[in-house]
């Protein structure tokens, strides 16, 4: 691999994660592989191919732009568009695709999409407690009356849980689910039938079998990452201790330079690290441009030759320095593991999240699109 830095993707891990989710679902529930935002940093088209091969029923994206990009490679696939589009009424030509399933929050959007030829599937979003997209149950009646008076119909109804990942007791999610059931009843009472109903992302799919309905939307765990530690504990408490996820991504780089510094030398911008003895420093060509969080400055480690090496000094725009004094034989050109396994050692996206006070979602999603992706097994 003659790159400075690259990402290796395991197709085996994608297939295994997807199969483990499939085993949780009724045979009739559709599984959406959520690949928005450059597939959470894993590479959009690369992950689309892997999820397609692993048998995902739909792709989940945020925007019409992502949907169109996918369409150029997957002419027949169903694509769930989950984000809102401003001025959708001026973009009906782009939405004219019978295999686009579009989640909308407003009657104007239903009207705009209904005029598309061919017409996409239209799914109405209900806000059951997220406080984001959709409308609440109290507004639903009026929206439906408006649609009915114009002979507009919708094909599906969707909601999103706000805090399944954040807690172990799931009182709030249960309230949300009750609200969703009410919304479904309201639609059905108004004569909307054969609705595609959906509510679950990764965590809720694991924890609420009653909420699977007709489709689930799996993002983070398709990539082999747990939505949170709370989710992992909660699933264990339900007795499902054998549910496994396998990380799909390994992030690697090459050592590009090695220095031998005397005691009392400084490393990096701001001279925030000072050596206390003779120290060997390796320079890694990855910095915050490539997506390494600057909060890992003097905080975190990478793997070389099966050994852990501490990050010293500040993360630069395109470089990071490691203390490799204890690694025999270390050479320019050695492979560095930023995320992944090397021998007995492992650095995970969750380790990065802990070091940077964030969540694994942000860690992988922030890895630059410029980092090349390779499928390795
Ligand atoms: C991103 C997203 C998902 C996927 O969530 P994960 O927690 O990554 O599984 C599901 N539904 C909606 C509406 C989303 O925006």
Short mmCIF file of N, CA and C and ligand atoms in Angstrom, two decimals, residues 34 36 40 82 125 132 160 165 201-202 217-220 361, ligand 1:
data_model
loop_
_atom_site.label_atom_id
_atom_site.label_comp_id
_atom_site.label_asym_id
_atom_site.label_seq_id
_atom_site.Cartn_x
_atom_site.Cartn_y
_atom_site.Cartn_z
N UNK A 34 -28.06 2.17 6.45
CA UNK A 34 -27.94 3.64 6.45
C UNK A 34 -26.49 4.00 6.10
N UNK A 36 -25.65 7.25 4.86
CA UNK A 36 -25.52 8.71 4.75
C UNK A 36 -24.13 9.16 5.22
N UNK A 40 -20.80 7.09 7.32
CA UNK A 40 -20.19 7.35 8.63
C UNK A 40 -18.66 7.30 8.52
N UNK A 82 -33.92 10.38 4.18
CA UNK A 82 -34.41 10.66 5.54
C UNK A 82 -34.35 12.12 5.95
N UNK A 125 -43.43 11.97 8.47
CA UNK A 125 -42.69 11.87 9.73
C UNK A 125 -43.55 12.38 10.88
N UNK A 132 -37.56 17.41 16.47
CA UNK A 132 -36.78 17.74 15.28
C UNK A 132 -37.73 17.68 14.08
N UNK A 160 -38.64 8.69 14.98
CA UNK A 160 -37.23 8.46 15.37
C UNK A 160 -37.11 8.63 16.88
N UNK A 165 -30.17 5.45 23.07
CA UNK A 165 -28.74 5.18 23.27
C UNK A 165 -28.22 5.73 24.60
N UNK A 201 -33.79 2.77 14.70
CA UNK A 201 -32.39 2.82 14.28
C UNK A 201 -31.68 1.64 14.95
N UNK A 202 -30.35 1.65 14.99
CA UNK A 202 -29.62 0.47 15.51
C UNK A 202 -30.04 0.09 16.94
N UNK A 217 -33.87 0.87 10.33
CA UNK A 217 -32.84 1.71 9.70
C UNK A 217 -31.54 1.57 10.48
N UNK A 218 -30.62 0.74 9.95
CA UNK A 218 -29.42 0.39 10.69
C UNK A 218 -28.22 1.17 10.17
N UNK A 219 -27.67 2.03 11.03
CA UNK A 219 -26.49 2.81 10.66
C UNK A 219 -25.27 2.31 11.41
N UNK A 220 -25.02 2.89 12.58
CA UNK A 220 -23.76 2.67 13.32
C UNK A 220 -23.39 1.19 13.46
N UNK A 361 -19.81 7.63 16.66
CA UNK A 361 -20.42 8.13 15.41
C UNK A 361 -19.57 9.28 14.84
C1 LIG B 1 -28.97 8.28 10.88
C2 LIG B 1 -30.33 7.77 11.12
C3 LIG B 1 -30.54 6.42 11.48
C4 LIG B 1 -29.41 5.47 11.81
O1 LIG B 1 -29.10 5.58 13.17
P1 LIG B 1 -28.00 4.64 13.89
O2 LIG B 1 -28.09 4.97 15.32
O3 LIG B 1 -26.68 5.00 13.27
O4 LIG B 1 -28.37 3.23 13.56
C5 LIG B 1 -31.85 5.98 11.58
N1 LIG B 1 -32.89 6.81 11.35
C6 LIG B 1 -32.73 8.11 11.01
C7 LIG B 1 -33.92 8.97 10.79
C8 LIG B 1 -31.45 8.63 10.89
O5 LIG B 1 -31.29 9.92 10.57
#
